Coordinates of C-alpha atoms in Angstrom, one line a residue:
X1 CA -10.0 -13.1 -6.3
X2 CA -8.6 -16.6 -7.0
X3 CA -6.9 -16.5 -10.4
X4 CA -5.0 -19.8 -10.4
X5 CA -5.0 -23.1 -8.6
X6 CA -2.3 -25.7 -8.8
X7 CA -2.7 -29.1 -7.2
X8 CA -0.2 -31.9 -7.3
X9 CA -0.5 -35.4 -5.7
X10 CA -3.5 -34.5 -3.6
X11 CA -6.0 -37.4 -3.0
X12 CA -6.9 -38.8 -6.4
X13 CA -5.6 -35.7 -8.2
X14 CA -2.3 -36.2 -10.0
X15 CA -1.8 -32.7 -11.5
X16 CA -4.2 -29.8 -12.0
X17 CA -3.5 -26.3 -13.1
X18 CA -6.7 -24.2 -13.3
X19 CA -7.1 -20.6 -14.2
X20 CA -10.1 -18.6 -13.1
X21 CA -11.7 -15.4 -14.1
X22 CA -14.2 -13.1 -12.4
X23 CA -17.9 -13.9 -12.3
X24 CA -19.8 -17.2 -11.7
X25 CA -17.7 -20.4 -12.2
X26 CA -19.5 -23.7 -12.2
X27 CA -18.1 -27.2 -11.6
X28 CA -20.1 -30.2 -12.7
X29 CA -19.4 -33.9 -12.9
X30 CA -20.4 -37.3 -11.6
X31 CA -20.5 -38.0 -7.9
X32 CA -17.0 -39.1 -6.7
X33 CA -15.2 -37.5 -9.7
X34 CA -13.3 -35.2 -7.4
X35 CA -15.2 -31.9 -7.4
X36 CA -15.1 -31.6 -3.6
X37 CA -11.4 -32.6 -3.5
X38 CA -10.7 -29.4 -5.4
X39 CA -12.6 -27.4 -2.7
X40 CA -10.6 -29.4 0.0
X41 CA -7.4 -28.2 -1.7
X42 CA -8.5 -24.6 -1.5
X43 CA -9.4 -25.0 2.1
X44 CA -5.9 -26.5 2.8
X45 CA -4.3 -23.5 1.0
X46 CA -6.3 -21.2 3.3
X47 CA -4.9 -23.0 6.4
X48 CA -7.5 -25.6 7.0
X49 CA -6.9 -29.0 8.5
X50 CA -5.2 -31.7 6.4
X51 CA -4.0 -35.2 7.1
X52 CA -1.6 -37.6 5.5
X53 CA -4.4 -39.6 3.8
X54 CA -4.7 -36.6 1.4
X55 CA -1.3 -37.4 -0.1
X56 CA -1.8 -39.4 -3.3
X57 CA -0.8 -43.0 -2.9
X58 CA 2.8 -43.5 -3.9
X59 CA 3.7 -39.9 -3.6
X60 CA 6.0 -38.5 -0.9
X61 CA 4.1 -35.2 -0.6
X62 CA 1.2 -33.1 -1.9
X63 CA 1.8 -29.6 -3.2
X64 CA -1.0 -27.0 -3.3
X65 CA -0.8 -23.4 -4.4
X66 CA -3.3 -20.6 -5.0
X67 CA -2.7 -17.3 -6.7
X68 CA -5.0 -14.4 -5.7
X69 CA -5.4 -10.9 -7.1
X70 CA -5.6 -8.3 -4.4
X71 CA -8.2 -5.4 -4.9
X72 CA -10.9 -3.6 -3.0
X73 CA -11.2 -3.5 0.7
X74 CA -9.1 -6.6 1.4
X75 CA -6.0 -5.3 -0.2
X76 CA -4.8 -2.9 2.6
X77 CA -5.3 -5.3 5.5
X78 CA -3.5 -8.1 3.7
X79 CA -0.6 -5.7 2.8
X80 CA -0.4 -4.7 6.4
X81 CA -0.1 -8.4 7.4
X82 CA 2.6 -8.9 4.8
X83 CA 4.5 -5.9 6.0
X84 CA 4.2 -6.9 9.6
X85 CA 5.6 -10.3 8.9
X86 CA 8.4 -9.0 6.6
X87 CA 6.8 -10.7 3.6
X88 CA 6.3 -7.5 1.5
X89 CA 9.2 -6.4 -0.6
X90 CA 7.1 -4.0 -2.7
X91 CA 3.5 -3.1 -3.4
X92 CA 2.0 -6.2 -5.0
X93 CA -1.3 -6.9 -6.9
X94 CA -1.1 -10.6 -6.4
X95 CA -0.3 -13.0 -3.6
X96 CA 0.4 -16.7 -3.6
X97 CA -0.6 -19.0 -0.7
X98 CA 1.0 -22.5 -0.6
X99 CA 0.7 -25.7 1.4
X100 CA 3.1 -28.7 1.3
X101 CA 1.8 -31.9 3.0
X102 CA 4.7 -34.2 3.7
X103 CA 4.5 -37.9 4.3
X104 CA 6.7 -37.7 7.4
X105 CA 4.0 -35.5 8.9
X106 CA 5.7 -32.1 8.8
X107 CA 3.6 -29.7 6.8
X108 CA 4.9 -26.4 5.3
X109 CA 2.9 -23.2 4.8
X110 CA 4.1 -20.5 2.4
X111 CA 3.2 -17.0 1.5
X112 CA 4.8 -15.6 -1.7
X113 CA 7.1 -18.5 -1.6
X114 CA 8.4 -17.9 1.9
X115 CA 7.8 -20.3 4.8
X116 CA 5.3 -19.0 7.5
X117 CA 3.5 -20.5 10.4
X118 CA 0.0 -21.8 9.7
X119 CA -1.6 -19.0 11.8
X120 CA -0.4 -16.4 9.2
X121 CA -1.8 -18.5 6.4
X122 CA -5.2 -18.6 8.1
X123 CA -5.2 -14.9 9.0
X124 CA -4.6 -14.0 5.3
X125 CA -7.0 -16.7 4.0
X126 CA -9.9 -15.3 6.0
X127 CA -9.8 -12.1 4.0
X128 CA -9.8 -13.9 0.7
X129 CA -12.3 -16.8 0.5
X130 CA -15.4 -18.1 2.1
X131 CA -16.2 -21.8 1.5
X132 CA -19.9 -22.7 2.0
X133 CA -20.8 -26.3 2.5
X134 CA -19.4 -29.0 4.8
X135 CA -16.7 -26.5 5.9
X136 CA -15.2 -24.9 8.9
X137 CA -13.9 -22.0 6.9
X138 CA -17.2 -20.1 6.9
X139 CA -17.2 -16.5 8.1
X140 CA -21.0 -16.4 8.6
X141 CA -20.6 -19.2 11.2
X142 CA -18.2 -17.0 13.1
X143 CA -20.4 -15.1 15.5
X144 CA -17.7 -12.4 15.8
X145 CA -18.4 -11.5 12.1
X146 CA -22.1 -10.9 12.6
X147 CA -21.9 -7.5 14.1
X148 CA -19.5 -6.4 11.4
X149 CA -21.9 -7.5 8.7
X150 CA -24.9 -5.9 10.4
X151 CA -23.0 -2.6 10.7
X152 CA -22.0 -2.7 7.1
X153 CA -25.6 -3.4 6.0
X154 CA -26.8 -0.5 8.1
X155 CA -24.0 1.8 6.9
X156 CA -22.9 2.5 10.5
X157 CA -19.3 3.1 9.7
X158 CA -19.2 6.7 11.0
X159 CA -21.2 5.9 14.1
X160 CA -18.9 2.9 14.9
X161 CA -15.8 5.0 14.2
X162 CA -16.9 7.6 16.8
X163 CA -17.6 4.8 19.4
X164 CA -14.2 3.1 18.7
X165 CA -12.4 6.4 18.9
X166 CA -13.8 6.9 22.4
X167 CA -13.1 3.3 23.3
X168 CA -9.4 3.7 22.3
X169 CA -9.0 6.8 24.4
X170 CA -10.6 5.1 27.4
X171 CA -8.2 2.2 27.0
X172 CA -5.2 4.5 26.9
X173 CA -6.5 6.4 30.0
X174 CA -7.0 3.1 31.9
X175 CA -3.6 1.9 30.9
X176 CA -2.0 5.0 32.3
X177 CA -4.2 4.9 35.4
X178 CA -3.2 1.3 36.0
X179 CA 0.5 2.2 35.8
X180 CA 0.1 5.2 38.1
X181 CA -2.0 3.2 40.6
X182 CA 0.5 0.4 40.6
X183 CA 3.3 2.9 41.3
X184 CA 1.1 4.5 43.9
X185 CA 1.5 1.5 46.2
X186 CA 5.2 2.2 46.6
X187 CA 4.9 6.0 46.4
X188 CA 4.6 6.7 50.2
X189 CA 7.7 4.8 51.0
X190 CA 9.4 6.3 48.0
X191 CA 8.5 9.9 49.0
X192 CA 9.9 9.3 52.6
X193 CA 13.1 8.0 51.2
X194 CA 13.5 10.8 48.6
X195 CA 12.6 13.5 51.1
X196 CA 15.2 12.1 53.6
X197 CA 17.9 12.0 50.9
X198 CA 17.1 15.4 49.6
X199 CA 17.0 16.9 53.2
X200 CA 20.2 15.2 54.2
X201 CA 22.1 16.5 51.2
X202 CA 20.6 20.0 51.5
X203 CA 21.4 20.2 55.2
X204 CA 25.0 19.4 54.6
X205 CA 25.4 22.6 52.6
X206 CA 28.2 21.1 50.6
X207 CA 30.5 23.1 48.3
X208 CA 32.5 21.7 45.4
X209 CA 36.2 21.2 46.4
X210 CA 35.4 21.6 50.1
X211 CA 36.7 18.2 51.0
X212 CA 40.1 18.9 49.5
X213 CA 40.4 22.2 51.5
X214 CA 39.4 20.4 54.7
X215 CA 41.9 17.7 54.2
X216 CA 44.7 20.3 53.8
X217 CA 43.5 22.1 57.0
X218 CA 43.3 18.9 58.9
X219 CA 46.9 18.1 57.9
X220 CA 48.0 21.5 59.2
X221 CA 46.1 21.2 62.5
X222 CA 47.3 17.7 63.2
X223 CA 50.9 18.7 62.6
X224 CA 50.8 22.3 63.9
X225 CA 53.8 21.9 66.4
X226 CA 56.1 20.4 63.8
X227 CA 55.1 23.0 61.3
X228 CA 55.7 25.9 63.8
X229 CA 59.1 24.5 64.7
X230 CA 60.2 24.1 61.1
X231 CA 59.0 27.6 60.2
X232 CA 60.7 29.1 63.3
X233 CA 64.0 27.5 62.5
X234 CA 63.9 28.8 58.9
X235 CA 63.0 32.3 60.1
X236 CA 65.8 32.2 62.7
X237 CA 68.4 31.4 60.0
X238 CA 67.1 33.9 57.5
X239 CA 66.3 36.9 59.6
X240 CA 67.2 36.6 63.3
X241 CA 70.5 34.7 63.9
X242 CA 72.4 34.5 67.2
X243 CA 74.5 37.1 69.1
X244 CA 77.7 35.4 68.0
X245 CA 76.4 34.7 64.4
X246 CA 74.6 37.0 62.1
X247 CA 71.4 36.1 60.2
X248 CA 71.4 35.4 56.5
X249 CA 69.8 38.7 55.6
X250 CA 72.5 40.6 57.6
X251 CA 75.3 38.7 55.9
X252 CA 73.7 39.1 52.5
X253 CA 73.3 42.9 53.3
X254 CA 77.1 43.1 53.8
X255 CA 77.6 41.3 50.5
X256 CA 75.3 43.7 48.8
X257 CA 77.3 46.7 50.2
X258 CA 80.5 45.2 48.9
X259 CA 79.0 44.8 45.4
X260 CA 77.9 48.4 45.5
X261 CA 81.5 49.4 46.1
X262 CA 82.5 47.2 43.2
X263 CA 80.1 48.9 40.9
X264 CA 81.6 52.3 41.7
X265 CA 84.9 51.1 40.4
X266 CA 83.7 48.9 37.6
X267 CA 80.3 49.6 36.0
X268 CA 80.4 46.2 34.3
X269 CA 79.6 44.7 37.7
X270 CA 76.2 46.4 37.8
X271 CA 74.3 43.2 36.7
X272 CA 75.8 41.3 39.7
X273 CA 74.7 44.1 42.0
X274 CA 71.2 44.1 40.6
X275 CA 70.8 40.3 41.0
X276 CA 72.0 40.5 44.5
X277 CA 69.5 43.3 45.3
X278 CA 66.7 41.1 44.0
X279 CA 67.9 38.2 46.2
X280 CA 68.1 40.4 49.2
X281 CA 64.5 41.7 48.6
X282 CA 63.2 38.1 48.2
X283 CA 64.9 37.1 51.4
X284 CA 63.1 39.9 53.2
X285 CA 59.8 38.9 51.6
X286 CA 60.4 35.3 52.6
X287 CA 61.0 36.3 56.2
X288 CA 57.8 38.3 56.2
X289 CA 55.8 35.4 54.8
X290 CA 57.3 33.0 57.4
X291 CA 56.2 35.3 60.2
X292 CA 52.7 35.5 58.7
X293 CA 52.7 31.7 58.4
X294 CA 53.7 31.3 62.0
X295 CA 50.8 33.5 63.1
X296 CA 48.4 31.1 61.3
X297 CA 49.9 27.9 62.6
X298 CA 48.2 27.3 65.8
X299 CA 47.5 24.3 68.0
X300 CA 43.7 24.2 68.0
X301 CA 42.2 20.7 69.1
X302 CA 38.6 22.0 68.9
X303 CA 39.0 23.1 65.3
X304 CA 40.7 19.9 64.4
X305 CA 37.8 18.0 65.8
X306 CA 35.4 20.1 63.8
X307 CA 37.3 19.4 60.6
X308 CA 37.4 15.7 61.3
X309 CA 33.6 15.6 61.8
X310 CA 33.0 17.6 58.7
X311 CA 35.2 15.2 56.6
X312 CA 33.4 12.2 58.2
X313 CA 30.0 13.7 57.1
X314 CA 31.3 14.3 53.6
X315 CA 32.7 10.8 53.4
X316 CA 29.4 9.3 54.6
X317 CA 27.4 11.2 52.0
X318 CA 29.9 10.2 49.3
X319 CA 29.4 6.5 50.3
X320 CA 25.6 6.9 49.9
X321 CA 25.2 9.1 46.9
X322 CA 28.4 9.4 44.8
X323 CA 32.2 9.4 44.6
X324 CA 32.5 13.2 44.8
X325 CA 30.8 16.2 46.2
X326 CA 29.6 17.1 42.7
X327 CA 28.0 13.6 42.4
X328 CA 26.3 13.9 45.8
X329 CA 24.9 17.3 44.9
X330 CA 23.6 15.9 41.5
X331 CA 21.9 13.1 43.4
X332 CA 20.2 15.6 45.6
X333 CA 18.9 17.5 42.5
X334 CA 17.5 14.2 41.1
X335 CA 15.8 13.4 44.3
X336 CA 14.1 16.8 44.4
X337 CA 13.1 16.4 40.7
X338 CA 11.6 13.0 41.4
X339 CA 9.7 14.4 44.4
X340 CA 8.3 17.0 42.1
X341 CA 7.4 14.4 39.5
X342 CA 5.5 12.4 42.1
X343 CA 3.6 15.4 43.1
X344 CA 2.7 16.0 39.4
X345 CA 1.7 12.3 39.1
X346 CA -0.8 12.7 41.9
X347 CA -2.3 15.6 40.1
X348 CA -2.2 13.6 36.9
X349 CA -3.9 10.6 38.6
X350 CA -6.8 12.8 39.7
X351 CA -7.1 14.3 36.2
X352 CA -7.1 10.9 34.6
X353 CA -9.8 9.6 37.0
X354 CA -12.0 12.5 36.0
X355 CA -11.3 11.8 32.3
X356 CA -12.1 8.1 32.8
X357 CA -15.6 9.0 34.2
X358 CA -16.2 11.4 31.3
X359 CA -15.1 8.9 28.7
X360 CA -17.3 6.2 30.2
X361 CA -20.3 8.5 30.1
X362 CA -19.6 9.4 26.4
X363 CA -19.0 5.7 25.5
X364 CA -22.4 4.8 27.1
X365 CA -24.2 7.3 25.0
X366 CA -22.4 6.4 21.8
X367 CA -23.0 2.7 22.6
X368 CA -26.7 3.2 23.1
X369 CA -26.9 5.1 19.8
X370 CA -25.1 2.3 18.1
X371 CA -27.4 -0.3 19.7
X372 CA -30.6 1.5 18.6
X373 CA -29.3 1.8 15.0
X374 CA -28.4 -1.9 15.0
X375 CA -31.8 -2.9 16.3
X376 CA -33.6 -0.9 13.6
X377 CA -31.3 -2.3 10.9
X378 CA -31.8 -5.8 12.2
X379 CA -35.5 -5.7 11.3
X380 CA -34.8 -4.6 7.8
X381 CA -32.1 -7.2 7.4
X382 CA -34.3 -10.0 8.7
X383 CA -37.1 -9.1 6.3
X384 CA -34.7 -8.9 3.3
X385 CA -33.3 -12.3 4.1
X386 CA -36.7 -13.9 4.6
X387 CA -37.7 -12.7 1.1
X388 CA -34.6 -14.3 -0.3
X389 CA -35.3 -17.5 1.6
X390 CA -38.8 -17.6 0.2
X391 CA -37.4 -17.4 -3.3
X392 CA -35.3 -20.4 -2.4
X393 CA -38.3 -22.5 -1.4
X394 CA -37.9 -21.8 2.3
X395 CA -41.1 -19.8 2.6
X396 CA -41.7 -20.7 6.2
X397 CA -38.2 -19.9 7.4
X398 CA -37.7 -17.1 9.8
X399 CA -34.5 -15.1 10.4
X400 CA -33.7 -13.1 13.5
X401 CA -30.8 -11.3 15.2
X402 CA -30.1 -11.7 18.9
X403 CA -28.7 -8.9 21.0
X404 CA -27.1 -9.7 24.3
X405 CA -25.7 -7.3 27.0
X406 CA -23.8 -8.5 30.0
X407 CA -24.2 -6.6 33.3
X408 CA -20.9 -5.3 34.6
X409 CA -20.5 -3.0 37.7
X410 CA -17.3 -1.6 36.0
X411 CA -19.0 -1.1 32.7
X412 CA -20.7 1.9 31.1
X413 CA -24.1 3.3 32.2
X414 CA -26.9 2.8 29.6
X415 CA -30.4 4.2 29.3
X416 CA -32.2 0.9 29.8
X417 CA -29.9 -1.8 31.1
X418 CA -27.8 -0.2 33.9
X419 CA -24.1 -0.8 33.8
X420 CA -23.0 -3.2 31.1
X421 CA -19.8 -4.6 29.7
X422 CA -18.3 -3.0 26.6
X423 CA -15.9 -3.9 24.0
X424 CA -14.2 -2.4 20.9
X425 CA -17.4 -3.0 18.8
X426 CA -20.1 -1.9 21.2
X427 CA -22.0 -2.8 24.3
X428 CA -23.7 -6.0 23.0
X429 CA -22.9 -9.2 21.2
X430 CA -24.8 -9.8 18.0
X431 CA -25.7 -13.3 16.7
X432 CA -27.7 -14.3 13.6
X433 CA -30.5 -16.8 14.3
X434 CA -32.7 -18.9 11.9
X435 CA -35.8 -21.1 12.1
X436 CA -35.7 -23.2 9.0
X437 CA -39.0 -24.9 9.7
X438 CA -42.1 -23.7 11.7
X439 CA -42.2 -24.7 15.3
X440 CA -38.4 -25.3 15.8
X441 CA -37.7 -21.8 17.2
X442 CA -34.9 -19.4 16.3
X443 CA -31.5 -21.0 16.7
X444 CA -27.9 -20.0 16.0
X445 CA -26.7 -20.7 12.5
X446 CA -24.2 -23.3 13.7
X447 CA -27.1 -25.5 14.8
X448 CA -28.7 -25.9 11.4
X449 CA -28.6 -29.6 10.6
X450 CA -29.4 -29.7 6.9
X451 CA -26.6 -29.0 4.5
X452 CA -29.1 -27.8 1.9
X453 CA -30.8 -25.4 4.3
X454 CA -27.4 -24.1 5.3
X455 CA -26.3 -23.5 1.7
X456 CA -29.5 -21.8 0.8
X457 CA -29.4 -19.6 3.9
X458 CA -25.8 -18.6 3.1
X459 CA -26.9 -17.8 -0.4
X460 CA -29.7 -15.6 0.9
X461 CA -27.4 -13.9 3.4
X462 CA -24.7 -13.3 0.8
X463 CA -27.2 -11.8 -1.6
X464 CA -28.6 -9.4 1.0
X465 CA -25.1 -8.6 2.4
X466 CA -23.3 -8.5 -0.9
X467 CA -22.5 -4.8 -0.5
X468 CA -21.4 -5.3 3.1
X469 CA -19.3 -8.4 2.6
X470 CA -15.8 -7.7 1.4
X471 CA -14.7 -11.3 0.9
X472 CA -13.8 -11.4 -2.8
X473 CA -14.2 -15.2 -3.5
X474 CA -17.2 -17.3 -2.4
X475 CA -17.3 -21.0 -2.9
X476 CA -20.6 -23.0 -2.7
X477 CA -20.2 -26.7 -2.4
X478 CA -23.4 -28.4 -3.7
X479 CA -25.7 -25.5 -2.8
X480 CA -28.4 -27.3 -4.8
X481 CA -28.6 -30.2 -2.3
X482 CA -32.3 -31.0 -1.6
X483 CA -33.7 -28.6 -4.2
X484 CA -35.3 -29.3 -7.6
X485 CA -34.7 -28.0 -11.1
X486 CA -37.2 -25.2 -11.0
X487 CA -35.7 -23.7 -7.8
X488 CA -32.3 -24.4 -9.3
X489 CA -32.8 -21.7 -11.9
X490 CA -33.7 -19.3 -9.1
X491 CA -30.5 -20.3 -7.3
X492 CA -28.5 -19.8 -10.5
X493 CA -29.9 -16.4 -11.0
X494 CA -29.1 -15.4 -7.4
X495 CA -25.5 -16.7 -7.7
X496 CA -25.1 -14.8 -11.0
X497 CA -26.3 -11.6 -9.3
X498 CA -23.9 -12.3 -6.4
X499 CA -21.1 -12.7 -8.9
X500 CA -21.4 -9.1 -10.0
X501 CA -19.7 -8.2 -6.7
X502 CA -17.8 -11.4 -5.9
X503 CA -16.1 -14.2 -7.7
X504 CA -18.3 -17.2 -7.1
X505 CA -17.3 -20.8 -7.6
X506 CA -20.1 -23.4 -7.4
X507 CA -20.2 -27.2 -7.5
X508 CA -23.6 -28.3 -8.7
X509 CA -25.6 -31.2 -10.0
X510 CA -28.4 -29.0 -11.5
X511 CA -28.1 -28.0 -15.1
X512 CA -30.5 -25.1 -14.5
X513 CA -27.9 -23.7 -12.1
X514 CA -24.8 -24.6 -14.2
X515 CA -26.3 -22.8 -17.2
X516 CA -25.7 -19.4 -15.5
X517 CA -21.9 -20.0 -15.2
X518 CA -19.6 -17.6 -17.0
X519 CA -17.0 -20.4 -16.8
X520 CA -17.9 -24.0 -16.8
X521 CA -15.6 -26.8 -15.7
X522 CA -16.4 -30.5 -15.9
X523 CA -14.6 -32.7 -13.4
X524 CA -14.1 -36.3 -14.5
X525 CA -12.5 -39.4 -13.0
X526 CA -10.6 -41.7 -15.2
X527 CA -8.2 -44.7 -15.0
X528 CA -4.8 -44.6 -16.7
X529 CA -2.2 -47.3 -16.3
X530 CA -4.2 -48.8 -13.5
X531 CA -4.4 -45.6 -11.5
X532 CA -7.5 -43.5 -10.8
X533 CA -7.0 -39.8 -11.5
X534 CA -9.2 -36.6 -11.6
X535 CA -9.1 -34.4 -14.6
X536 CA -10.8 -31.0 -15.3
X537 CA -12.0 -29.8 -18.7
X538 CA -13.1 -26.3 -19.6
X539 CA -16.5 -26.6 -21.4
X540 CA -17.5 -24.2 -24.1
X541 CA -19.9 -24.3 -27.1
X542 CA -21.2 -27.8 -28.0
X543 CA -19.2 -29.5 -25.2
X544 CA -21.0 -27.4 -22.7
X545 CA -24.3 -28.1 -24.3
X546 CA -23.7 -31.8 -24.2
X547 CA -22.7 -31.6 -20.5
X548 CA -26.0 -29.8 -19.6
X549 CA -27.9 -32.4 -21.7
X550 CA -26.1 -35.2 -19.9
X551 CA -27.1 -33.7 -16.6
X552 CA -30.8 -33.8 -17.7
X553 CA -30.6 -37.4 -18.8
X554 CA -29.3 -39.5 -21.6
X555 CA -28.2 -37.3 -24.5
X556 CA -30.9 -37.0 -27.1
X557 CA -32.5 -34.4 -29.3
X558 CA -34.9 -33.7 -26.4
X559 CA -32.2 -33.2 -23.8
X560 CA -30.1 -31.2 -26.1
X561 CA -33.0 -28.9 -26.9
X562 CA -33.8 -28.6 -23.2
X563 CA -30.1 -27.7 -22.6
X564 CA -30.3 -25.0 -25.3
X565 CA -33.4 -23.6 -23.6
X566 CA -31.7 -23.6 -20.2
X567 CA -28.8 -21.6 -21.7
X568 CA -31.1 -19.2 -23.5
X569 CA -33.2 -18.8 -20.4
X570 CA -30.1 -18.1 -18.3
X571 CA -28.9 -15.5 -20.9
X572 CA -32.3 -13.8 -20.9
X573 CA -32.4 -13.7 -17.1
X574 CA -28.9 -12.2 -17.0
X575 CA -30.0 -9.6 -19.6
X576 CA -33.0 -8.6 -17.5
X577 CA -30.8 -8.3 -14.4
X578 CA -28.3 -6.1 -16.2
X579 CA -31.1 -3.9 -17.6

């Protein structure tokens, strides 16, 4: 609900600061006083088009700001937008929308004092206000809103929720299918590559550390002759010797015997003998190990070739799959796992294709049920609106609702129309049609030429759809265009009834309508210091009576009495409606 409107240097408005309450708020004043400029300012705040000519002459910029109280069904979606755009610091009950129009041409949009792009301002504004008149900001002219209003009128929330739930599941399934099918084009080649890699690694039968052992064996085989000679020479010195010179073991054995004799004489030399005994035994062990080593060292060209080939294979695998045998083996495991995943994907693909068929079938049935319910509700809605139009002196007007389905071979199967396209709101598009005058035929709302007919039609629609429409603030700009005083009272009554569920702002020239307002503002144009400016005055009591009398003609006892009667009649009508 609009609670406050601030306007500075906009058109002929110098400064205005207006506060609004709930209910029906009427604006009156002479033509050209600036009533529609106030509505233009609201539209600009809601993200509508503006141009530099709207800046007051001599001012560098125009500043506009509207404060709105958030409640009802519009609160949550607006809070979601604020949170999405990082504009929500805490839960709020009010929101301010602002617009700054600069002379150099750069305009600034603001939400809660923070700069935003114009699209965000428009997105939020569409939840808050509908302006009816010579305006583009009109939800009932947006065909996309018609199905929503029809569903709300018919109370199809649960039916639509079931359809939309199936629709979302189908979209998720199709998204996954698209991904799997896109991958499927490369799957055959990928399978061949993975299978080759896994088989190559598996066939190699690698063992961790094997390459190090093979390198050591290759070194021994390549140098077997040198190794044998060196080992033989060491063994010769340690354990064999020559006829003219004894081996090391023989010589050390003689030393050990001498130390044994020493111990017999001097027991203190026992440690020396013990150490010598250990050395002698170690020499014997060393000689044994050298003989064993010589038996292993052999010149085997065939084995050397086998080792070289094995090392080449390992090196080739390491170049392809990793820097070590462990990494190569890990690569093989991953390749096998991916092959398994691909096999599962093929199973998943088949499962999803079956699920897609099932969901399409379900969606078709739910869509048909939604369609039938809408068709039935359309007849009730049309009759109700035509009754409202008759009250507004459009007795011959007809209202209709057009349903269109589009054939689509990839769509859902229906009972009567074959396969048709589908969307998040159903299987058909819904559009409101009207025939203001007999013989013209039903036409879309956007093609209605008469501003008065458009305003009265919107009033009729809003009255019928009051429960369905969640927009908190409705603005009617000269809804009384082309209607007389008697019907003006009917319009006033309908606007007051509408204001029980919406805040309604109405610019009017009819005192019969203005008398129904809970708040009454008079817009006047005055000249001060050679400059024209618009001012707004809150009217109450005698001032309001005088304004209504002035609207009836020159102020006199007769017009004042008529004004009193209008106010009393409006009060009586309101009392009856409340009762």
